[in-house]
PDB file of C-alpha atoms and ligand atoms in Angstrom:
ATOM      1  CA  MET A   1     102.785 107.869  87.982  1.00 93.00           C
ATOM      2  CA  LEU A   2      99.279 108.797  89.072  1.00 98.00           C
ATOM      3  CA  PHE A   3      96.450 106.847  90.675  1.00 98.00           C
ATOM      4  CA  ASP A   4      92.851 107.763  89.790  1.00 98.00           C
ATOM      5  CA  THR A   5      90.903 106.443  92.770  1.00 98.00           C
ATOM      6  CA  HIS A   6      87.427 106.954  91.280  1.00 98.00           C
ATOM      7  CA  ALA A   7      86.182 106.709  87.687  1.00 98.00           C
ATOM      8  CA  HIS A   8      83.091 105.488  85.834  1.00 98.00           C
ATOM      9  CA  TYR A   9      84.095 103.890  82.539  1.00 98.00           C
ATOM     10  CA  ASP A  10      80.763 102.088  82.355  1.00 98.00           C
ATOM     11  CA  ASP A  11      79.112 105.496  81.828  1.00 98.00           C
ATOM     12  CA  GLU A  12      77.421 105.974  78.460  1.00 98.00           C
ATOM     13  CA  LYS A  13      79.782 108.849  77.674  1.00 98.00           C
ATOM     14  CA  PHE A  14      82.431 106.162  77.094  1.00 98.00           C
ATOM     15  CA  GLU A  15      80.106 104.115  74.890  1.00 98.00           C
ATOM     16  CA  TYR A  16      82.351 104.206  71.832  1.00 98.00           C
ATOM     17  CA  ASP A  17      85.872 104.175  73.262  1.00 98.00           C
ATOM     18  CA  ARG A  18      85.945 102.952  76.865  1.00 98.00           C
ATOM     19  CA  PHE A  19      88.300 100.049  76.197  1.00 98.00           C
ATOM     20  CA  GLN A  20      90.657 102.243  74.195  1.00 98.00           C
ATOM     21  CA  VAL A  21      90.715 104.898  76.929  1.00 98.00           C
ATOM     22  CA  MET A  22      91.347 102.319  79.667  1.00 98.00           C
ATOM     23  CA  GLU A  23      93.970 100.467  77.693  1.00 98.00           C
ATOM     24  CA  ASN A  24      95.960 103.657  77.035  1.00 98.00           C
ATOM     25  CA  LEU A  25      96.095 104.815  80.652  1.00 98.00           C
ATOM     26  CA  PRO A  26      99.531 103.443  81.630  1.00 98.00           C
ATOM     27  CA  GLU A  27     101.233 105.006  78.611  1.00 98.00           C
ATOM     28  CA  ASN A  28      99.579 108.294  79.567  1.00 97.00           C
ATOM     29  CA  GLY A  29     100.984 108.319  83.084  1.00 97.00           C
ATOM     30  CA  ILE A  30      98.144 106.632  84.950  1.00 98.00           C
ATOM     31  CA  ALA A  31      99.418 103.579  86.802  1.00 98.00           C
ATOM     32  CA  TYR A  32      96.053 102.563  88.235  1.00 98.00           C
ATOM     33  CA  ALA A  33      92.389 103.540  88.028  1.00 98.00           C
ATOM     34  CA  VAL A  34      89.471 102.194  90.043  1.00 98.00           C
ATOM     35  CA  ASN A  35      86.132 101.762  88.315  1.00 98.00           C
ATOM     36  CA  ILE A  36      83.307 102.465  90.714  1.00 98.00           C
ATOM     37  CA  GLY A  37      80.083 100.471  90.939  1.00 98.00           C
ATOM     38  CA  THR A  38      76.811 102.359  91.352  1.00 98.00           C
ATOM     39  CA  ASN A  39      74.276  99.510  90.999  1.00 98.00           C
ATOM     40  CA  LEU A  40      74.355  95.793  90.263  1.00 98.00           C
ATOM     41  CA  GLU A  41      74.957  96.163  86.533  1.00 98.00           C
ATOM     42  CA  SER A  42      77.712  98.735  86.917  1.00 98.00           C
ATOM     43  CA  SER A  43      79.339  96.717  89.715  1.00 98.00           C
ATOM     44  CA  LYS A  44      79.450  93.688  87.403  1.00 98.00           C
ATOM     45  CA  LEU A  45      80.947  95.827  84.649  1.00 98.00           C
ATOM     46  CA  SER A  46      83.560  97.187  87.064  1.00 98.00           C
ATOM     47  CA  VAL A  47      84.661  93.644  87.840  1.00 98.00           C
ATOM     48  CA  GLU A  48      84.679  92.822  84.129  1.00 98.00           C
ATOM     49  CA  TYR A  49      86.987  95.776  83.366  1.00 98.00           C
ATOM     50  CA  ALA A  50      89.252  94.794  86.263  1.00 98.00           C
ATOM     51  CA  GLU A  51      89.532  91.297  84.836  1.00 98.00           C
ATOM     52  CA  LYS A  52      90.381  92.688  81.415  1.00 98.00           C
ATOM     53  CA  PHE A  53      93.104  95.143  82.502  1.00 98.00           C
ATOM     54  CA  ASP A  54      95.821  94.646  85.124  1.00 98.00           C
ATOM     55  CA  HIS A  55      95.848  98.352  85.971  1.00 98.00           C
ATOM     56  CA  ILE A  56      92.090  98.607  86.560  1.00 98.00           C
ATOM     57  CA  TYR A  57      90.549  97.720  89.914  1.00 98.00           C
ATOM     58  CA  ALA A  58      86.876  97.644  90.893  1.00 98.00           C
ATOM     59  CA  THR A  59      84.497  98.663  93.625  1.00 98.00           C
ATOM     60  CA  VAL A  60      80.991  97.256  93.968  1.00 98.00           C
ATOM     61  CA  GLY A  61      78.042  98.985  95.571  1.00 98.00           C
ATOM     62  CA  PHE A  62      74.708 100.720  95.285  1.00 98.00           C
ATOM     63  CA  HIS A  63      74.816 104.498  94.945  1.00 98.00           C
ATOM     64  CA  PRO A  64      72.027 106.225  96.937  1.00 98.00           C
ATOM     65  CA  GLU A  65      70.230 106.869  93.642  1.00 98.00           C
ATOM     66  CA  PHE A  66      69.760 103.082  93.419  1.00 98.00           C
ATOM     67  CA  ALA A  67      69.244 102.449  97.154  1.00 98.00           C
ATOM     68  CA  ASP A  68      65.820 100.913  96.500  1.00 98.00           C
ATOM     69  CA  LYS A  69      67.425  98.276  94.258  1.00 98.00           C
ATOM     70  CA  LEU A  70      69.959  97.040  96.827  1.00 98.00           C
ATOM     71  CA  ASP A  71      70.805  93.342  96.402  1.00 98.00           C
ATOM     72  CA  LEU A  72      73.069  92.556  99.317  1.00 98.00           C
ATOM     73  CA  ASP A  73      73.643  88.887  98.482  1.00 98.00           C
ATOM     74  CA  ALA A  74      74.713  89.644  94.913  1.00 98.00           C
ATOM     75  CA  LEU A  75      76.976  92.387  96.240  1.00 98.00           C
ATOM     76  CA  ARG A  76      78.594  90.073  98.782  1.00 98.00           C
ATOM     77  CA  GLU A  77      79.374  87.540  96.049  1.00 98.00           C
ATOM     78  CA  LEU A  78      80.848  90.166  93.708  1.00 98.00           C
ATOM     79  CA  ALA A  79      82.868  91.711  96.540  1.00 98.00           C
ATOM     80  CA  LYS A  80      84.793  88.480  97.023  1.00 96.00           C
ATOM     81  CA  HIS A  81      86.527  88.922  93.661  1.00 98.00           C
ATOM     82  CA  LYS A  82      90.240  89.496  94.203  1.00 97.00           C
ATOM     83  CA  LYS A  83      90.267  92.794  92.279  1.00 98.00           C
ATOM     84  CA  VAL A  84      87.392  94.334  94.208  1.00 98.00           C
ATOM     85  CA  VAL A  85      89.099  96.861  96.473  1.00 98.00           C
ATOM     86  CA  ALA A  86      86.158  98.618  98.163  1.00 98.00           C
ATOM     87  CA  ILE A  87      82.407  98.797  98.669  1.00 98.00           C
ATOM     88  CA  GLY A  88      81.103 101.866  96.877  1.00 96.00           C
ATOM     89  CA  GLU A  89      80.053 104.218  95.969  1.00 98.00           C
ATOM     90  CA  ILE A  90      77.580 104.280  98.814  1.00 98.00           C
ATOM     91  CA  GLY A  91      76.137 107.076 100.906  1.00 98.00           C
ATOM     92  CA  LEU A  92      73.362 109.640 100.766  1.00 98.00           C
ATOM     93  CA  ASP A  93      72.178 112.055  98.094  1.00 97.00           C
ATOM     94  CA  TYR A  94      69.456 114.487  99.131  1.00 97.00           C
ATOM     95  CA  TYR A  95      69.962 116.785  96.154  1.00 96.00           C
ATOM     96  CA  TRP A  96      67.818 115.030  93.551  1.00 95.00           C
ATOM     97  CA  GLU A  97      64.120 115.015  94.370  1.00 92.00           C
ATOM     98  CA  ASP A  98      63.386 111.756  92.567  1.00 94.00           C
ATOM     99  CA  ASN A  99      66.032 109.798  94.503  1.00 97.00           C
ATOM    100  CA  PRO A 100      64.670 107.144  96.893  1.00 98.00           C
ATOM    101  CA  ALA A 101      63.301 108.439 100.219  1.00 98.00           C
ATOM    102  CA  LYS A 102      65.814 109.293 102.937  1.00 98.00           C
ATOM    103  CA  GLU A 103      64.872 106.265 105.046  1.00 98.00           C
ATOM    104  CA  ILE A 104      65.519 103.926 102.113  1.00 98.00           C
ATOM    105  CA  GLN A 105      68.855 105.582 101.381  1.00 98.00           C
ATOM    106  CA  ILE A 106      69.965 105.433 105.014  1.00 98.00           C
ATOM    107  CA  ASP A 107      68.951 101.784 105.296  1.00 98.00           C
ATOM    108  CA  ALA A 108      70.888 100.771 102.148  1.00 98.00           C
ATOM    109  CA  PHE A 109      73.872 102.834 103.276  1.00 98.00           C
ATOM    110  CA  LYS A 110      73.972 101.173 106.711  1.00 98.00           C
ATOM    111  CA  LYS A 111      73.617  97.668 105.276  1.00 98.00           C
ATOM    112  CA  GLN A 112      76.504  98.279 102.875  1.00 98.00           C
ATOM    113  CA  MET A 113      78.632  99.731 105.688  1.00 98.00           C
ATOM    114  CA  ASP A 114      78.022  96.504 107.600  1.00 98.00           C
ATOM    115  CA  LEU A 115      78.996  94.441 104.546  1.00 98.00           C
ATOM    116  CA  ALA A 116      82.240  96.398 104.164  1.00 98.00           C
ATOM    117  CA  LYS A 117      83.094  95.767 107.811  1.00 98.00           C
ATOM    118  CA  GLU A 118      82.226  92.089 107.459  1.00 97.00           C
ATOM    119  CA  LEU A 119      84.534  91.765 104.438  1.00 98.00           C
ATOM    120  CA  ASP A 120      87.148  94.173 105.839  1.00 98.00           C
ATOM    121  CA  LEU A 121      86.959  96.365 102.730  1.00 98.00           C
ATOM    122  CA  PRO A 122      87.097 100.168 102.593  1.00 98.00           C
ATOM    123  CA  VAL A 123      83.998 102.183 101.686  1.00 98.00           C
ATOM    124  CA  SER A 124      83.810 104.913  99.047  1.00 98.00           C
ATOM    125  CA  ILE A 125      81.406 107.548 100.305  1.00 98.00           C
ATOM    126  CA  HIS A 126      79.117 109.658  98.128  1.00 98.00           C
ATOM    127  CA  ASN A 127      77.655 112.684  99.913  1.00 97.00           C
ATOM    128  CA  ARG A 128      75.445 115.313  98.372  1.00 96.00           C
ATOM    129  CA  ASP A 129      73.577 117.730 100.635  1.00 96.00           C
ATOM    130  CA  ALA A 130      73.570 115.071 103.351  1.00 97.00           C
ATOM    131  CA  THR A 131      76.649 115.800 105.486  1.00 97.00           C
ATOM    132  CA  GLY A 132      74.774 115.602 108.804  1.00 97.00           C
ATOM    133  CA  ASP A 133      73.276 112.158 108.212  1.00 98.00           C
ATOM    134  CA  ILE A 134      76.440 110.867 106.501  1.00 98.00           C
ATOM    135  CA  THR A 135      78.489 111.848 109.521  1.00 98.00           C
ATOM    136  CA  SER A 136      76.032 110.209 111.948  1.00 98.00           C
ATOM    137  CA  VAL A 137      76.035 106.906 110.047  1.00 98.00           C
ATOM    138  CA  LEU A 138      79.828 106.910 109.699  1.00 98.00           C
ATOM    139  CA  LEU A 139      80.328 107.589 113.401  1.00 97.00           C
ATOM    140  CA  GLU A 140      77.695 104.999 114.346  1.00 98.00           C
ATOM    141  CA  LYS A 141      79.209 102.278 112.153  1.00 98.00           C
ATOM    142  CA  ASP A 142      82.758 103.286 113.108  1.00 97.00           C
ATOM    143  CA  HIS A 143      84.512 101.546 110.214  1.00 97.00           C
ATOM    144  CA  ASN A 144      88.227 102.350 110.061  1.00 95.00           C
ATOM    145  CA  LYS A 145      88.560 102.238 106.238  1.00 98.00           C
ATOM    146  CA  VAL A 146      86.696 105.184 104.780  1.00 98.00           C
ATOM    147  CA  ILE A 147      87.234 107.237 101.620  1.00 98.00           C
ATOM    148  CA  ILE A 148      85.321 110.493 101.308  1.00 98.00           C
ATOM    149  CA  HIS A 149      84.818 110.627  97.539  1.00 97.00           C
ATOM    150  CA  CYS A 150      84.869 114.038  95.834  1.00 95.00           C
ATOM    151  CA  CYS A 151      85.198 115.922  99.086  1.00 93.00           C
ATOM    152  CA  SER A 152      82.839 118.888  99.314  1.00 91.00           C
ATOM    153  CA  VAL A 153      82.475 119.302 103.074  1.00 93.00           C
ATOM    154  CA  SER A 154      83.333 122.269 105.279  1.00 95.00           C
ATOM    155  CA  LEU A 155      86.619 122.550 107.126  1.00 97.00           C
ATOM    156  CA  GLU A 156      84.724 121.825 110.348  1.00 97.00           C
ATOM    157  CA  THR A 157      83.452 118.471 109.026  1.00 97.00           C
ATOM    158  CA  ALA A 158      86.800 117.670 107.422  1.00 97.00           C
ATOM    159  CA  LYS A 159      88.388 118.005 110.861  1.00 98.00           C
ATOM    160  CA  ILE A 160      85.994 115.355 112.227  1.00 97.00           C
ATOM    161  CA  PHE A 161      86.758 113.034 109.296  1.00 98.00           C
ATOM    162  CA  VAL A 162      90.520 113.469 109.568  1.00 98.00           C
ATOM    163  CA  LYS A 163      90.400 112.797 113.281  1.00 98.00           C
ATOM    164  CA  LYS A 164      88.718 109.481 112.477  1.00 98.00           C
ATOM    165  CA  GLY A 165      91.441 108.687 109.930  1.00 98.00           C
ATOM    166  CA  TYR A 166      89.192 108.894 106.869  1.00 98.00           C
ATOM    167  CA  TYR A 167      90.880 109.399 103.510  1.00 98.00           C
ATOM    168  CA  ILE A 168      89.806 112.567 101.730  1.00 98.00           C
ATOM    169  CA  SER A 169      89.658 112.424  97.948  1.00 98.00           C
ATOM    170  CA  PHE A 170      89.681 115.522  95.757  1.00 98.00           C
ATOM    171  CA  ALA A 171      88.297 115.751  92.222  1.00 97.00           C
ATOM    172  CA  GLY A 172      88.242 118.479  89.560  1.00 97.00           C
ATOM    173  CA  PRO A 173      86.278 121.084  91.581  1.00 96.00           C
ATOM    174  CA  VAL A 174      89.324 121.786  93.776  1.00 97.00           C
ATOM    175  CA  SER A 175      90.976 123.265  90.658  1.00 96.00           C
ATOM    176  CA  PHE A 176      88.137 125.708  89.974  1.00 95.00           C
ATOM    177  CA  LYS A 177      88.809 129.406  90.507  1.00 90.00           C
ATOM    178  CA  ASN A 178      85.824 129.830  92.840  1.00 90.00           C
ATOM    179  CA  ALA A 179      86.758 126.869  95.076  1.00 91.00           C
ATOM    180  CA  GLY A 180      87.851 129.037  98.027  1.00 90.00           C
ATOM    181  CA  LYS A 181      86.385 126.993 100.885  1.00 94.00           C
ATOM    182  CA  LEU A 182      87.314 123.673  99.303  1.00 96.00           C
ATOM    183  CA  LYS A 183      90.889 124.900  98.898  1.00 97.00           C
ATOM    184  CA  GLU A 184      91.032 125.536 102.652  1.00 97.00           C
ATOM    185  CA  VAL A 185      90.039 121.912 103.205  1.00 98.00           C
ATOM    186  CA  ALA A 186      92.577 120.745 100.600  1.00 98.00           C
ATOM    187  CA  ALA A 187      95.308 122.644 102.435  1.00 98.00           C
ATOM    188  CA  PHE A 188      94.270 121.110 105.760  1.00 98.00           C
ATOM    189  CA  VAL A 189      94.141 117.352 104.985  1.00 98.00           C
ATOM    190  CA  PRO A 190      97.289 115.611 106.281  1.00 98.00           C
ATOM    191  CA  ASP A 191      99.663 114.046 103.753  1.00 98.00           C
ATOM    192  CA  ASP A 192      98.821 110.475 104.704  1.00 98.00           C
ATOM    193  CA  LEU A 193      95.053 110.856 104.085  1.00 98.00           C
ATOM    194  CA  LEU A 194      95.131 112.715 100.768  1.00 98.00           C
ATOM    195  CA  LEU A 195      93.725 111.103  97.584  1.00 98.00           C
ATOM    196  CA  ILE A 196      92.977 112.275  94.043  1.00 98.00           C
ATOM    197  CA  GLU A 197      90.305 111.146  91.607  1.00 98.00           C
ATOM    198  CA  THR A 198      88.514 112.199  88.439  1.00 98.00           C
ATOM    199  CA  ASP A 199      84.940 110.891  88.878  1.00 98.00           C
ATOM    200  CA  ALA A 200      85.255 110.592  85.078  1.00 98.00           C
ATOM    201  CA  PRO A 201      83.371 111.352  82.892  1.00 98.00           C
ATOM    202  CA  TYR A 202      82.203 114.097  85.291  1.00 96.00           C
ATOM    203  CA  LEU A 203      83.857 116.891  87.297  1.00 95.00           C
ATOM    204  CA  THR A 204      86.506 117.727  84.698  1.00 96.00           C
ATOM    205  CA  PRO A 205      89.250 119.931  86.180  1.00 96.00           C
ATOM    206  CA  HIS A 206      90.279 123.370  85.005  1.00 95.00           C
ATOM    207  CA  PRO A 207      91.249 124.140  82.187  1.00 95.00           C
ATOM    208  CA  PHE A 208      89.155 121.401  80.531  1.00 96.00           C
ATOM    209  CA  ARG A 209      85.903 122.163  82.346  1.00 93.00           C
ATOM    210  CA  GLY A 210      82.970 121.254  80.092  1.00 92.00           C
ATOM    211  CA  GLN A 211      84.826 118.450  78.288  1.00 96.00           C
ATOM    212  CA  ARG A 212      84.499 114.759  79.057  1.00 98.00           C
ATOM    213  CA  ASN A 213      86.755 113.769  81.930  1.00 98.00           C
ATOM    214  CA  ASP A 214      89.041 110.727  81.961  1.00 98.00           C
ATOM    215  CA  SER A 215      91.742 109.423  84.306  1.00 98.00           C
ATOM    216  CA  THR A 216      94.602 111.236  82.552  1.00 98.00           C
ATOM    217  CA  LYS A 217      93.137 114.555  83.693  1.00 98.00           C
ATOM    218  CA  VAL A 218      93.713 113.645  87.342  1.00 98.00           C
ATOM    219  CA  LEU A 219      97.067 115.322  86.684  1.00 98.00           C
ATOM    220  CA  TYR A 220      95.358 118.739  86.781  1.00 98.00           C
ATOM    221  CA  THR A 221      93.781 117.999  90.127  1.00 98.00           C
ATOM    222  CA  ALA A 222      97.204 116.930  91.407  1.00 98.00           C
ATOM    223  CA  GLN A 223      98.646 120.188  90.074  1.00 98.00           C
ATOM    224  CA  ALA A 224      95.950 122.220  91.824  1.00 97.00           C
ATOM    225  CA  LEU A 225      96.694 120.425  95.106  1.00 98.00           C
ATOM    226  CA  ALA A 226     100.422 121.056  94.704  1.00 98.00           C
ATOM    227  CA  GLU A 227      99.728 124.783  94.323  1.00 97.00           C
ATOM    228  CA  ILE A 228      97.286 124.919  97.238  1.00 97.00           C
ATOM    229  CA  ARG A 229      99.629 122.995  99.544  1.00 98.00           C
ATOM    230  CA  GLY A 230     102.798 124.741  98.376  1.00 98.00           C
ATOM    231  CA  VAL A 231     104.633 121.550  97.426  1.00 98.00           C
ATOM    232  CA  SER A 232     105.867 120.078  94.140  1.00 98.00           C
ATOM    233  CA  LEU A 233     103.685 118.102  91.783  1.00 98.00           C
ATOM    234  CA  GLU A 234     106.053 115.151  92.292  1.00 98.00           C
ATOM    235  CA  GLU A 235     105.373 115.251  96.023  1.00 98.00           C
ATOM    236  CA  ILE A 236     101.578 115.169  95.482  1.00 98.00           C
ATOM    237  CA  GLU A 237     101.959 112.334  92.964  1.00 98.00           C
ATOM    238  CA  LYS A 238     104.055 110.336  95.397  1.00 98.00           C
ATOM    239  CA  ILE A 239     101.876 110.738  98.489  1.00 98.00           C
ATOM    240  CA  THR A 240      98.533 110.243  96.729  1.00 98.00           C
ATOM    241  CA  PHE A 241      99.890 107.171  94.942  1.00 98.00           C
ATOM    242  CA  GLU A 242     101.135 105.600  98.170  1.00 98.00           C
ATOM    243  CA  ASN A 243      97.925 106.474 100.008  1.00 98.00           C
ATOM    244  CA  ALA A 244      95.729 104.958  97.289  1.00 98.00           C
ATOM    245  CA  LYS A 245      97.733 101.744  97.311  1.00 98.00           C
ATOM    246  CA  ARG A 246      97.500 101.571 101.099  1.00 98.00           C
ATOM    247  CA  ILE A 247      93.756 102.139 101.458  1.00 98.00           C
ATOM    248  CA  TYR A 248      92.868  99.879  98.497  1.00 98.00           C
ATOM    249  CA  ASN A 249      95.437  97.293  99.656  1.00 98.00           C
ATOM    250  CA  ILE A 250      97.084  96.976  96.229  1.00 97.00           C
TER     251      ILE A 250
HETATM  252 NI1   NI F   1      81.345 108.746  91.280  1.00 78.33          NI
END
């Protein structure tokens, strides 16, 4: 059985069939999936899905895109729900020009790191073109429960993260033919820190690139990792499943 540590079923791409897709996951080999909050509305929906399905868990948080909307009190209340397993996704995104200013993003990120520490919950980290600042905030806050979502960092940075005991989660891109550098990182991460995710409906793995992603396709990311690491698919399934349960405390 597989564990998809990061999906977005509140996305509009699931407008017509999200409940059907979620409901069918266990019979399609997915034991658990975590729906990830990106703002207040999506965090509420994540909790709602987690209440509806035993095999769905939730995170709550403000993605850097929504850093200027941060409502810490509402987040703290939502985070107390028993099926909320992390604060996220939070972090920094310097790629999109119309995202909130860096200072606003960093401030929201730090406040949510503090909340996660206060509640003893892991954080799910979003990083796009912001590795330097992400690393500084993580080292400054020194939280011991960190998931690097959709890892895209260099081997050098991955070594820093692994040394700190951060979990490293791989999504579809690790299965792409041109993923040379990322494959080096995927080969390097120790067994006990390795996670898999879809980021559905985005980042669909090879050979379905271009189609809508969903949790069942995490299998192809697991397969890619098995090839890269020279172990069986069963071994990747087993270690990523155990790791996900450990970090999310399920
Ligand atoms: Ni995501």
